[in-house]
mmCIF file with all atom_site columns, C-alpha atoms and ligand atoms in Angstrom:
data_model
loop_
_atom_site.group_PDB
_atom_site.id
_atom_site.type_symbol
_atom_site.label_atom_id
_atom_site.label_alt_id
_atom_site.label_comp_id
_atom_site.label_asym_id
_atom_site.label_entity_id
_atom_site.label_seq_id
_atom_site.pdbx_PDB_ins_code
_atom_site.Cartn_x
_atom_site.Cartn_y
_atom_site.Cartn_z
_atom_site.occupancy
_atom_site.B_iso_or_equiv
_atom_site.pdbx_formal_charge
_atom_site.auth_seq_id
_atom_site.auth_comp_id
_atom_site.auth_asym_id
_atom_site.auth_atom_id
_atom_site.pdbx_PDB_model_num
ATOM   1   C  CA  . MET A 1 1   ? 10.754  -13.577 -24.486 1.00 69.00 ? 1   MET A CA  1
ATOM   2   C  CA  . ALA A 1 2   ? 8.208   -13.953 -27.313 1.00 82.00 ? 2   ALA A CA  1
ATOM   3   C  CA  . ASP A 1 3   ? 6.898   -10.813 -28.966 1.00 94.00 ? 3   ASP A CA  1
ATOM   4   C  CA  . ILE A 1 4   ? 3.299   -11.770 -28.153 1.00 94.00 ? 4   ILE A CA  1
ATOM   5   C  CA  . VAL A 1 5   ? 2.492   -13.368 -24.785 1.00 90.00 ? 5   VAL A CA  1
ATOM   6   C  CA  . VAL A 1 6   ? -0.838  -15.070 -23.803 1.00 90.00 ? 6   VAL A CA  1
ATOM   7   C  CA  . PRO A 1 7   ? -1.317  -14.299 -20.084 1.00 86.00 ? 7   PRO A CA  1
ATOM   8   C  CA  . SER A 1 8   ? -2.000  -17.499 -18.079 1.00 90.00 ? 8   SER A CA  1
ATOM   9   C  CA  . VAL A 1 9   ? -3.702  -15.739 -15.202 1.00 90.00 ? 9   VAL A CA  1
ATOM   10  C  CA  . LYS A 1 10  ? -7.293  -15.028 -16.019 1.00 89.00 ? 10  LYS A CA  1
ATOM   11  C  CA  . PHE A 1 11  ? -10.856 -14.937 -15.020 1.00 82.00 ? 11  PHE A CA  1
ATOM   12  C  CA  . SER A 1 12  ? -12.729 -18.275 -15.819 1.00 79.00 ? 12  SER A CA  1
ATOM   13  C  CA  . GLY A 1 13  ? -16.316 -17.475 -14.887 1.00 79.00 ? 13  GLY A CA  1
ATOM   14  C  CA  . ILE A 1 14  ? -15.783 -15.979 -11.499 1.00 85.00 ? 14  ILE A CA  1
ATOM   15  C  CA  . GLU A 1 15  ? -12.724 -17.977 -10.598 1.00 91.00 ? 15  GLU A CA  1
ATOM   16  C  CA  . LEU A 1 16  ? -9.205  -16.630 -10.798 1.00 92.00 ? 16  LEU A CA  1
ATOM   17  C  CA  . THR A 1 17  ? -7.086  -19.406 -12.450 1.00 91.00 ? 17  THR A CA  1
ATOM   18  C  CA  . GLY A 1 18  ? -3.561  -19.794 -13.512 1.00 88.00 ? 18  GLY A CA  1
ATOM   19  C  CA  . PRO A 1 19  ? -0.182  -20.632 -11.872 1.00 85.00 ? 19  PRO A CA  1
ATOM   20  C  CA  . ALA A 1 20  ? 0.888   -19.216 -8.526  1.00 86.00 ? 20  ALA A CA  1
ATOM   21  C  CA  . ILE A 1 21  ? -2.548  -18.022 -7.409  1.00 94.00 ? 21  ILE A CA  1
ATOM   22  C  CA  . ASP A 1 22  ? -2.465  -17.500 -3.629  1.00 95.00 ? 22  ASP A CA  1
ATOM   23  C  CA  . ARG A 1 23  ? -5.570  -18.699 -1.912  1.00 96.00 ? 23  ARG A CA  1
ATOM   24  C  CA  . LEU A 1 24  ? -6.722  -18.081 1.683   1.00 97.00 ? 24  LEU A CA  1
ATOM   25  C  CA  . SER A 1 25  ? -9.913  -18.847 3.434   1.00 98.00 ? 25  SER A CA  1
ATOM   26  C  CA  . ARG A 1 26  ? -11.263 -17.316 6.734   1.00 98.00 ? 26  ARG A CA  1
ATOM   27  C  CA  . GLN A 1 27  ? -13.514 -19.295 8.949   1.00 98.00 ? 27  GLN A CA  1
ATOM   28  C  CA  . LEU A 1 28  ? -15.721 -17.918 11.829  1.00 98.00 ? 28  LEU A CA  1
ATOM   29  C  CA  . GLY A 1 29  ? -13.078 -19.249 14.350  1.00 97.00 ? 29  GLY A CA  1
ATOM   30  C  CA  . ASP A 1 30  ? -10.546 -16.764 12.851  1.00 96.00 ? 30  ASP A CA  1
ATOM   31  C  CA  . LEU A 1 31  ? -12.997 -13.930 13.105  1.00 97.00 ? 31  LEU A CA  1
ATOM   32  C  CA  . GLU A 1 32  ? -14.021 -13.886 16.694  1.00 94.00 ? 32  GLU A CA  1
ATOM   33  C  CA  . ASP A 1 33  ? -13.044 -10.291 17.325  1.00 93.00 ? 33  ASP A CA  1
ATOM   34  C  CA  . ILE A 1 34  ? -14.979 -8.827  14.556  1.00 95.00 ? 34  ILE A CA  1
ATOM   35  C  CA  . PHE A 1 35  ? -18.581 -9.904  15.308  1.00 96.00 ? 35  PHE A CA  1
ATOM   36  C  CA  . ASN A 1 36  ? -20.267 -8.299  18.272  1.00 95.00 ? 36  ASN A CA  1
ATOM   37  C  CA  . ASP A 1 37  ? -22.817 -11.028 19.168  1.00 96.00 ? 37  ASP A CA  1
ATOM   38  C  CA  . LYS A 1 38  ? -20.506 -13.502 20.892  1.00 96.00 ? 38  LYS A CA  1
ATOM   39  C  CA  . GLN A 1 39  ? -23.422 -15.834 21.908  1.00 97.00 ? 39  GLN A CA  1
ATOM   40  C  CA  . ALA A 1 40  ? -24.588 -16.127 18.335  1.00 98.00 ? 40  ALA A CA  1
ATOM   41  C  CA  . LEU A 1 41  ? -21.053 -16.658 17.257  1.00 97.00 ? 41  LEU A CA  1
ATOM   42  C  CA  . GLN A 1 42  ? -20.545 -19.554 19.703  1.00 96.00 ? 42  GLN A CA  1
ATOM   43  C  CA  . ALA A 1 43  ? -23.816 -21.219 18.385  1.00 97.00 ? 43  ALA A CA  1
ATOM   44  C  CA  . LEU A 1 44  ? -22.265 -21.512 14.881  1.00 98.00 ? 44  LEU A CA  1
ATOM   45  C  CA  . PRO A 1 45  ? -19.610 -24.058 13.837  1.00 98.00 ? 45  PRO A CA  1
ATOM   46  C  CA  . ALA A 1 46  ? -16.075 -22.439 14.137  1.00 98.00 ? 46  ALA A CA  1
ATOM   47  C  CA  . ASP A 1 47  ? -15.154 -24.043 10.796  1.00 98.00 ? 47  ASP A CA  1
ATOM   48  C  CA  . THR A 1 48  ? -17.872 -22.227 8.882   1.00 98.00 ? 48  THR A CA  1
ATOM   49  C  CA  . THR A 1 49  ? -16.227 -20.447 5.881   1.00 98.00 ? 49  THR A CA  1
ATOM   50  C  CA  . VAL A 1 50  ? -17.049 -16.786 5.738   1.00 98.00 ? 50  VAL A CA  1
ATOM   51  C  CA  . TYR A 1 51  ? -14.837 -15.685 2.932   1.00 98.00 ? 51  TYR A CA  1
ATOM   52  C  CA  . GLU A 1 52  ? -12.115 -16.694 0.536   1.00 98.00 ? 52  GLU A CA  1
ATOM   53  C  CA  . VAL A 1 53  ? -9.516  -14.580 -1.241  1.00 97.00 ? 53  VAL A CA  1
ATOM   54  C  CA  . ALA A 1 54  ? -7.575  -15.641 -4.504  1.00 97.00 ? 54  ALA A CA  1
ATOM   55  C  CA  . SER A 1 55  ? -4.726  -13.327 -5.167  1.00 97.00 ? 55  SER A CA  1
ATOM   56  C  CA  . TYR A 1 56  ? -2.229  -12.724 -7.904  1.00 96.00 ? 56  TYR A CA  1
ATOM   57  C  CA  . PHE A 1 57  ? 1.016   -11.293 -6.641  1.00 96.00 ? 57  PHE A CA  1
ATOM   58  C  CA  . PRO A 1 58  ? 3.178   -10.665 -9.731  1.00 95.00 ? 58  PRO A CA  1
ATOM   59  C  CA  . VAL A 1 59  ? 5.990   -9.037  -7.670  1.00 96.00 ? 59  VAL A CA  1
ATOM   60  C  CA  . PRO A 1 60  ? 7.232   -9.730  -4.075  1.00 97.00 ? 60  PRO A CA  1
ATOM   61  C  CA  . ASP A 1 61  ? 5.165   -8.127  -1.240  1.00 97.00 ? 61  ASP A CA  1
ATOM   62  C  CA  . GLY A 1 62  ? 6.538   -4.671  -0.400  1.00 98.00 ? 62  GLY A CA  1
ATOM   63  C  CA  . THR A 1 63  ? 7.729   -3.826  -3.900  1.00 98.00 ? 63  THR A CA  1
ATOM   64  C  CA  . THR A 1 64  ? 7.390   -0.132  -4.613  1.00 98.00 ? 64  THR A CA  1
ATOM   65  C  CA  . ALA A 1 65  ? 5.286   0.916   -7.612  1.00 97.00 ? 65  ALA A CA  1
ATOM   66  C  CA  . GLY A 1 66  ? 3.905   -2.640  -8.345  1.00 98.00 ? 66  GLY A CA  1
ATOM   67  C  CA  . LEU A 1 67  ? 0.303   -3.806  -8.129  1.00 98.00 ? 67  LEU A CA  1
ATOM   68  C  CA  . PHE A 1 68  ? -1.574  -6.809  -6.707  1.00 98.00 ? 68  PHE A CA  1
ATOM   69  C  CA  . PHE A 1 69  ? -4.863  -8.249  -7.858  1.00 97.00 ? 69  PHE A CA  1
ATOM   70  C  CA  . GLY A 1 70  ? -7.259  -10.329 -5.891  1.00 97.00 ? 70  GLY A CA  1
ATOM   71  C  CA  . ILE A 1 71  ? -10.877 -11.658 -5.888  1.00 97.00 ? 71  ILE A CA  1
ATOM   72  C  CA  . THR A 1 72  ? -12.710 -11.963 -2.664  1.00 98.00 ? 72  THR A CA  1
ATOM   73  C  CA  . TYR A 1 73  ? -15.723 -14.325 -2.278  1.00 98.00 ? 73  TYR A CA  1
ATOM   74  C  CA  . ILE A 1 74  ? -17.897 -13.663 0.752   1.00 98.00 ? 74  ILE A CA  1
ATOM   75  C  CA  . HIS A 1 75  ? -20.441 -16.414 1.529   1.00 98.00 ? 75  HIS A CA  1
ATOM   76  C  CA  . PRO A 1 76  ? -24.109 -15.481 2.513   1.00 98.00 ? 76  PRO A CA  1
ATOM   77  C  CA  . GLY A 1 77  ? -24.780 -15.627 6.270   1.00 98.00 ? 77  GLY A CA  1
ATOM   78  C  CA  . LYS A 1 78  ? -25.116 -13.692 9.538   1.00 98.00 ? 78  LYS A CA  1
ATOM   79  C  CA  . VAL A 1 79  ? -23.842 -13.756 13.092  1.00 98.00 ? 79  VAL A CA  1
ATOM   80  C  CA  . GLY A 1 80  ? -26.827 -12.512 15.020  1.00 98.00 ? 80  GLY A CA  1
ATOM   81  C  CA  . ASP A 1 81  ? -27.876 -9.545  12.978  1.00 97.00 ? 81  ASP A CA  1
ATOM   82  C  CA  . GLU A 1 82  ? -24.566 -8.778  11.511  1.00 98.00 ? 82  GLU A CA  1
ATOM   83  C  CA  . TYR A 1 83  ? -23.759 -9.874  8.039   1.00 98.00 ? 83  TYR A CA  1
ATOM   84  C  CA  . PHE A 1 84  ? -20.869 -12.130 7.136   1.00 98.00 ? 84  PHE A CA  1
ATOM   85  C  CA  . MET A 1 85  ? -18.060 -9.665  6.405   1.00 98.00 ? 85  MET A CA  1
ATOM   86  C  CA  . THR A 1 86  ? -14.240 -9.371  5.983   1.00 98.00 ? 86  THR A CA  1
ATOM   87  C  CA  . LYS A 1 87  ? -11.884 -8.516  8.906   1.00 98.00 ? 87  LYS A CA  1
ATOM   88  C  CA  . GLY A 1 88  ? -11.175 -5.003  7.454   1.00 98.00 ? 88  GLY A CA  1
ATOM   89  C  CA  . HIS A 1 89  ? -7.990  -3.137  7.512   1.00 98.00 ? 89  HIS A CA  1
ATOM   90  C  CA  . PHE A 1 90  ? -6.167  0.152   7.016   1.00 98.00 ? 90  PHE A CA  1
ATOM   91  C  CA  . HIS A 1 91  ? -3.226  -0.163  4.678   1.00 98.00 ? 91  HIS A CA  1
ATOM   92  C  CA  . LYS A 1 92  ? 0.110   -0.316  6.596   1.00 98.00 ? 92  LYS A CA  1
ATOM   93  C  CA  . LEU A 1 93  ? 1.346   2.509   4.325   1.00 98.00 ? 93  LEU A CA  1
ATOM   94  C  CA  . ARG A 1 94  ? -1.647  4.654   5.012   1.00 98.00 ? 94  ARG A CA  1
ATOM   95  C  CA  . ASP A 1 95  ? -1.592  6.703   1.918   1.00 98.00 ? 95  ASP A CA  1
ATOM   96  C  CA  . ARG A 1 96  ? -2.023  3.746   -0.383  1.00 98.00 ? 96  ARG A CA  1
ATOM   97  C  CA  . GLY A 1 97  ? -5.408  3.480   -2.167  1.00 98.00 ? 97  GLY A CA  1
ATOM   98  C  CA  . GLU A 1 98  ? -7.317  0.676   -3.828  1.00 98.00 ? 98  GLU A CA  1
ATOM   99  C  CA  . ILE A 1 99  ? -10.046 -0.114  -6.395  1.00 98.00 ? 99  ILE A CA  1
ATOM   100 C  CA  . TYR A 1 100 ? -12.837 -2.631  -5.901  1.00 98.00 ? 100 TYR A CA  1
ATOM   101 C  CA  . ILE A 1 101 ? -15.049 -3.795  -8.654  1.00 96.00 ? 101 ILE A CA  1
ATOM   102 C  CA  . CYS A 1 102 ? -18.152 -5.882  -7.787  1.00 96.00 ? 102 CYS A CA  1
ATOM   103 C  CA  . ILE A 1 103 ? -18.557 -9.020  -9.953  1.00 95.00 ? 103 ILE A CA  1
ATOM   104 C  CA  . GLU A 1 104 ? -21.611 -10.693 -8.524  1.00 96.00 ? 104 GLU A CA  1
ATOM   105 C  CA  . GLY A 1 105 ? -24.045 -10.604 -5.597  1.00 97.00 ? 105 GLY A CA  1
ATOM   106 C  CA  . GLU A 1 106 ? -24.996 -7.792  -3.444  1.00 97.00 ? 106 GLU A CA  1
ATOM   107 C  CA  . GLY A 1 107 ? -23.104 -6.156  -0.461  1.00 97.00 ? 107 GLY A CA  1
ATOM   108 C  CA  . MET A 1 108 ? -21.838 -3.098  1.176   1.00 97.00 ? 108 MET A CA  1
ATOM   109 C  CA  . LEU A 1 109 ? -18.284 -1.476  1.332   1.00 97.00 ? 109 LEU A CA  1
ATOM   110 C  CA  . ILE A 1 110 ? -17.876 -0.001  4.797   1.00 97.00 ? 110 ILE A CA  1
ATOM   111 C  CA  . LEU A 1 111 ? -15.390 2.877   4.850   1.00 98.00 ? 111 LEU A CA  1
ATOM   112 C  CA  . MET A 1 112 ? -13.857 4.603   7.928   1.00 98.00 ? 112 MET A CA  1
ATOM   113 C  CA  . ASP A 1 113 ? -11.488 7.464   7.992   1.00 98.00 ? 113 ASP A CA  1
ATOM   114 C  CA  . GLU A 1 114 ? -8.779  8.182   10.594  1.00 98.00 ? 114 GLU A CA  1
ATOM   115 C  CA  . GLN A 1 115 ? -11.234 10.382  12.586  1.00 98.00 ? 115 GLN A CA  1
ATOM   116 C  CA  . ARG A 1 116 ? -13.462 7.268   12.681  1.00 98.00 ? 116 ARG A CA  1
ATOM   117 C  CA  . GLN A 1 117 ? -16.165 8.732   10.462  1.00 98.00 ? 117 GLN A CA  1
ATOM   118 C  CA  . THR A 1 118 ? -17.828 5.808   8.714   1.00 97.00 ? 118 THR A CA  1
ATOM   119 C  CA  . HIS A 1 119 ? -20.049 5.457   5.747   1.00 97.00 ? 119 HIS A CA  1
ATOM   120 C  CA  . ALA A 1 120 ? -20.940 2.641   3.278   1.00 97.00 ? 120 ALA A CA  1
ATOM   121 C  CA  . GLU A 1 121 ? -21.279 2.132   -0.465  1.00 97.00 ? 121 GLU A CA  1
ATOM   122 C  CA  . LYS A 1 122 ? -23.742 -0.338  -1.990  1.00 97.00 ? 122 LYS A CA  1
ATOM   123 C  CA  . MET A 1 123 ? -22.033 -2.962  -4.030  1.00 97.00 ? 123 MET A CA  1
ATOM   124 C  CA  . TYR A 1 124 ? -23.817 -4.479  -6.993  1.00 96.00 ? 124 TYR A CA  1
ATOM   125 C  CA  . PRO A 1 125 ? -22.452 -6.344  -10.190 1.00 95.00 ? 125 PRO A CA  1
ATOM   126 C  CA  . GLY A 1 126 ? -20.335 -3.855  -12.051 1.00 94.00 ? 126 GLY A CA  1
ATOM   127 C  CA  . SER A 1 127 ? -20.109 -1.235  -9.302  1.00 96.00 ? 127 SER A CA  1
ATOM   128 C  CA  . ILE A 1 128 ? -16.660 0.400   -9.005  1.00 97.00 ? 128 ILE A CA  1
ATOM   129 C  CA  . HIS A 1 129 ? -15.375 1.700   -5.582  1.00 98.00 ? 129 HIS A CA  1
ATOM   130 C  CA  . TYR A 1 130 ? -12.309 3.978   -5.399  1.00 98.00 ? 130 TYR A CA  1
ATOM   131 C  CA  . ILE A 1 131 ? -10.925 3.687   -1.769  1.00 98.00 ? 131 ILE A CA  1
ATOM   132 C  CA  . ASN A 1 132 ? -8.626  6.573   -1.019  1.00 98.00 ? 132 ASN A CA  1
ATOM   133 C  CA  . GLY A 1 133 ? -5.509  6.126   1.146   1.00 98.00 ? 133 GLY A CA  1
ATOM   134 C  CA  . HIS A 1 134 ? -6.051  6.590   4.960   1.00 98.00 ? 134 HIS A CA  1
ATOM   135 C  CA  . ILE A 1 135 ? -9.360  4.902   4.816   1.00 98.00 ? 135 ILE A CA  1
ATOM   136 C  CA  . ALA A 1 136 ? -10.116 1.523   6.531   1.00 98.00 ? 136 ALA A CA  1
ATOM   137 C  CA  . HIS A 1 137 ? -12.216 -0.812  4.416   1.00 98.00 ? 137 HIS A CA  1
ATOM   138 C  CA  . ARG A 1 138 ? -14.392 -3.862  5.008   1.00 98.00 ? 138 ARG A CA  1
ATOM   139 C  CA  . THR A 1 139 ? -17.019 -5.593  2.914   1.00 98.00 ? 139 THR A CA  1
ATOM   140 C  CA  . ALA A 1 140 ? -20.238 -7.384  3.933   1.00 98.00 ? 140 ALA A CA  1
ATOM   141 C  CA  . ASN A 1 141 ? -22.480 -9.695  1.918   1.00 98.00 ? 141 ASN A CA  1
ATOM   142 C  CA  . THR A 1 142 ? -26.099 -8.439  2.302   1.00 98.00 ? 142 THR A CA  1
ATOM   143 C  CA  . GLY A 1 143 ? -27.619 -10.998 -0.017  1.00 98.00 ? 143 GLY A CA  1
ATOM   144 C  CA  . ASN A 1 144 ? -28.469 -14.621 -0.132  1.00 97.00 ? 144 ASN A CA  1
ATOM   145 C  CA  . THR A 1 145 ? -25.708 -15.575 -2.756  1.00 97.00 ? 145 THR A CA  1
ATOM   146 C  CA  . VAL A 1 146 ? -21.945 -15.264 -2.828  1.00 97.00 ? 146 VAL A CA  1
ATOM   147 C  CA  . LEU A 1 147 ? -20.751 -11.619 -3.094  1.00 97.00 ? 147 LEU A CA  1
ATOM   148 C  CA  . SER A 1 148 ? -17.478 -11.524 -5.158  1.00 97.00 ? 148 SER A CA  1
ATOM   149 C  CA  . PHE A 1 149 ? -15.446 -8.548  -6.074  1.00 97.00 ? 149 PHE A CA  1
ATOM   150 C  CA  . SER A 1 150 ? -12.066 -7.906  -7.549  1.00 97.00 ? 150 SER A CA  1
ATOM   151 C  CA  . ALA A 1 151 ? -9.381  -5.574  -5.963  1.00 98.00 ? 151 ALA A CA  1
ATOM   152 C  CA  . VAL A 1 152 ? -6.339  -3.863  -7.210  1.00 98.00 ? 152 VAL A CA  1
ATOM   153 C  CA  . TRP A 1 153 ? -3.910  -2.360  -4.688  1.00 98.00 ? 153 TRP A CA  1
ATOM   154 C  CA  . PRO A 1 154 ? -0.217  -1.333  -4.508  1.00 98.00 ? 154 PRO A CA  1
ATOM   155 C  CA  . SER A 1 155 ? 2.248   -4.025  -3.798  1.00 98.00 ? 155 SER A CA  1
ATOM   156 C  CA  . ASP A 1 156 ? 3.820   -1.989  -0.977  1.00 98.00 ? 156 ASP A CA  1
ATOM   157 C  CA  . ALA A 1 157 ? 0.510   -1.150  0.754   1.00 98.00 ? 157 ALA A CA  1
ATOM   158 C  CA  . GLY A 1 158 ? 0.610   -3.935  3.485   1.00 98.00 ? 158 GLY A CA  1
ATOM   159 C  CA  . HIS A 1 159 ? -2.287  -4.600  5.803   1.00 98.00 ? 159 HIS A CA  1
ATOM   160 C  CA  . ASP A 1 160 ? -2.829  -3.252  9.281   1.00 98.00 ? 160 ASP A CA  1
ATOM   161 C  CA  . TYR A 1 161 ? -5.385  -5.538  10.919  1.00 98.00 ? 161 TYR A CA  1
ATOM   162 C  CA  . ASP A 1 162 ? -4.418  -4.763  14.384  1.00 97.00 ? 162 ASP A CA  1
ATOM   163 C  CA  . THR A 1 163 ? -6.025  -1.381  14.583  1.00 97.00 ? 163 THR A CA  1
ATOM   164 C  CA  . ILE A 1 164 ? -9.437  -2.760  13.402  1.00 97.00 ? 164 ILE A CA  1
ATOM   165 C  CA  . SER A 1 165 ? -9.026  -5.852  15.598  1.00 95.00 ? 165 SER A CA  1
ATOM   166 C  CA  . THR A 1 166 ? -8.533  -3.683  18.801  1.00 95.00 ? 166 THR A CA  1
ATOM   167 C  CA  . GLU A 1 167 ? -10.561 -0.608  18.017  1.00 96.00 ? 167 GLU A CA  1
ATOM   168 C  CA  . GLY A 1 168 ? -13.192 -1.901  15.421  1.00 96.00 ? 168 GLY A CA  1
ATOM   169 C  CA  . PHE A 1 169 ? -15.141 0.210   12.984  1.00 98.00 ? 169 PHE A CA  1
ATOM   170 C  CA  . SER A 1 170 ? -17.322 3.020   14.651  1.00 98.00 ? 170 SER A CA  1
ATOM   171 C  CA  . LYS A 1 171 ? -20.351 1.635   12.786  1.00 97.00 ? 171 LYS A CA  1
ATOM   172 C  CA  . ILE A 1 172 ? -21.464 -1.831  12.037  1.00 96.00 ? 172 ILE A CA  1
ATOM   173 C  CA  . LEU A 1 173 ? -23.787 -3.166  9.351   1.00 97.00 ? 173 LEU A CA  1
ATOM   174 C  CA  . VAL A 1 174 ? -26.894 -5.082  10.617  1.00 97.00 ? 174 VAL A CA  1
ATOM   175 C  CA  . ASP A 1 175 ? -29.977 -6.505  9.332   1.00 98.00 ? 175 ASP A CA  1
ATOM   176 C  CA  . GLN A 1 176 ? -32.974 -4.439  10.398  1.00 97.00 ? 176 GLN A CA  1
ATOM   177 C  CA  . ASN A 1 177 ? -36.168 -6.236  9.344   1.00 96.00 ? 177 ASN A CA  1
ATOM   178 C  CA  . GLY A 1 178 ? -34.430 -7.396  6.125   1.00 94.00 ? 178 GLY A CA  1
ATOM   179 C  CA  . THR A 1 179 ? -32.821 -4.065  5.309   1.00 96.00 ? 179 THR A CA  1
ATOM   180 C  CA  . PRO A 1 180 ? -29.059 -3.389  5.863   1.00 97.00 ? 180 PRO A CA  1
ATOM   181 C  CA  . ALA A 1 181 ? -28.530 -0.501  8.366   1.00 97.00 ? 181 ALA A CA  1
ATOM   182 C  CA  . LEU A 1 182 ? -25.400 1.038   9.527   1.00 97.00 ? 182 LEU A CA  1
ATOM   183 C  CA  . VAL A 1 183 ? -25.603 1.690   13.131  1.00 97.00 ? 183 VAL A CA  1
ATOM   184 C  CA  . ASP A 1 184 ? -23.241 2.849   16.015  1.00 97.00 ? 184 ASP A CA  1
ATOM   185 C  CA  . ASN A 1 185 ? -20.923 0.161   17.167  1.00 95.00 ? 185 ASN A CA  1
ATOM   186 C  CA  . GLN A 1 186 ? -21.707 -0.512  20.851  1.00 85.00 ? 186 GLN A CA  1
ATOM   187 C  CA  . PRO A 1 187 ? -19.669 -3.687  21.685  1.00 71.00 ? 187 PRO A CA  1
HETATM 188 C  C1  . PAN B 2 .   ? -8.704  -7.041  -0.192  1.00 57.29 ? 201 PAN B C1  1
HETATM 189 C  C2  . PAN B 2 .   ? -9.009  -7.671  1.106   1.00 57.29 ? 201 PAN B C2  1
HETATM 190 C  C3  . PAN B 2 .   ? -9.883  -8.909  0.998   1.00 57.29 ? 201 PAN B C3  1
HETATM 191 C  C4  . PAN B 2 .   ? -10.110 -9.485  2.449   1.00 57.29 ? 201 PAN B C4  1
HETATM 192 O  O1  . PAN B 2 .   ? -8.019  -7.845  -1.198  1.00 57.29 ? 201 PAN B O1  1
HETATM 193 O  O2  . PAN B 2 .   ? -7.656  -8.095  1.626   1.00 57.29 ? 201 PAN B O2  1
HETATM 194 O  O3  . PAN B 2 .   ? -11.124 -8.426  0.554   1.00 57.29 ? 201 PAN B O3  1
HETATM 195 O  O4  . PAN B 2 .   ? -10.330 -8.627  3.406   1.00 57.29 ? 201 PAN B O4  1
HETATM 196 P  P1  . PAN B 2 .   ? -9.379  -8.578  4.753   1.00 57.29 ? 201 PAN B P1  1
HETATM 197 O  O5  . PAN B 2 .   ? -8.099  -8.387  4.132   1.00 57.29 ? 201 PAN B O5  1
HETATM 198 O  O6  . PAN B 2 .   ? -9.902  -7.302  5.436   1.00 57.29 ? 201 PAN B O6  1
HETATM 199 O  O7  . PAN B 2 .   ? -9.555  -9.834  5.442   1.00 57.29 ? 201 PAN B O7  1
HETATM 200 C  C5  . PAN B 2 .   ? -7.923  -5.711  -0.004  1.00 57.29 ? 201 PAN B C5  1
HETATM 201 O  O8  . PAN B 2 .   ? -8.511  -4.852  0.516   1.00 57.29 ? 201 PAN B O8  1
HETATM 202 N  N1  . PAN B 2 .   ? -6.650  -5.801  -0.127  1.00 57.29 ? 201 PAN B N1  1
HETATM 203 O  O9  . PAN B 2 .   ? -5.955  -4.627  0.151   1.00 57.29 ? 201 PAN B O9  1
HETATM 204 ZN ZN1 . ZN  B 3 .   ? -7.039  -3.096  1.193   1.00 57.29 ? 202 ZN  B ZN1 1
#
């Protein structure tokens, strides 16, 4: 290997470019169990893209002591009064933490502990968020432009989506007269 290496994975504007970047995209049709207002959901096209994630996995999934890096892009929009948001998850290995850094746009990071206590942190360009292990995390776009943020998490963390899919978060983020409000989740 050469003494000096120029990395080929990099930011280009807000895009993550380079070889072997994994890209996934979530449409409304994939997110039926996370939004409460089923009537509003059905009125929107199921192929509406809610968010995309570009990830760099330098080591195989499950590797101990490695790290992964990703950028999430959440489009602006709402289902009823709920903002477009990610599925949300606990890490499969519960004690694995994560760092989020907001790149552009405005949003909210919703955090819930295993006792179902929920609070939120405002995301704005440059804001840094430490997510402790044992904390479920979800992000919502509260603005009119794309919300993008980068994330770094352990390569053995894994994702537990089932717990959130069945039990939800104890609070949801809704638009109350133009202002984001965290309210009790009453499905
Ligand atoms: C992030 C999330 C990403 C998408 O990279 O995976 O924002 O959210 P969901 O995974 O909840 O759909 C992360 O937290 N990784 O661990
Ligand atoms: Zn995570």
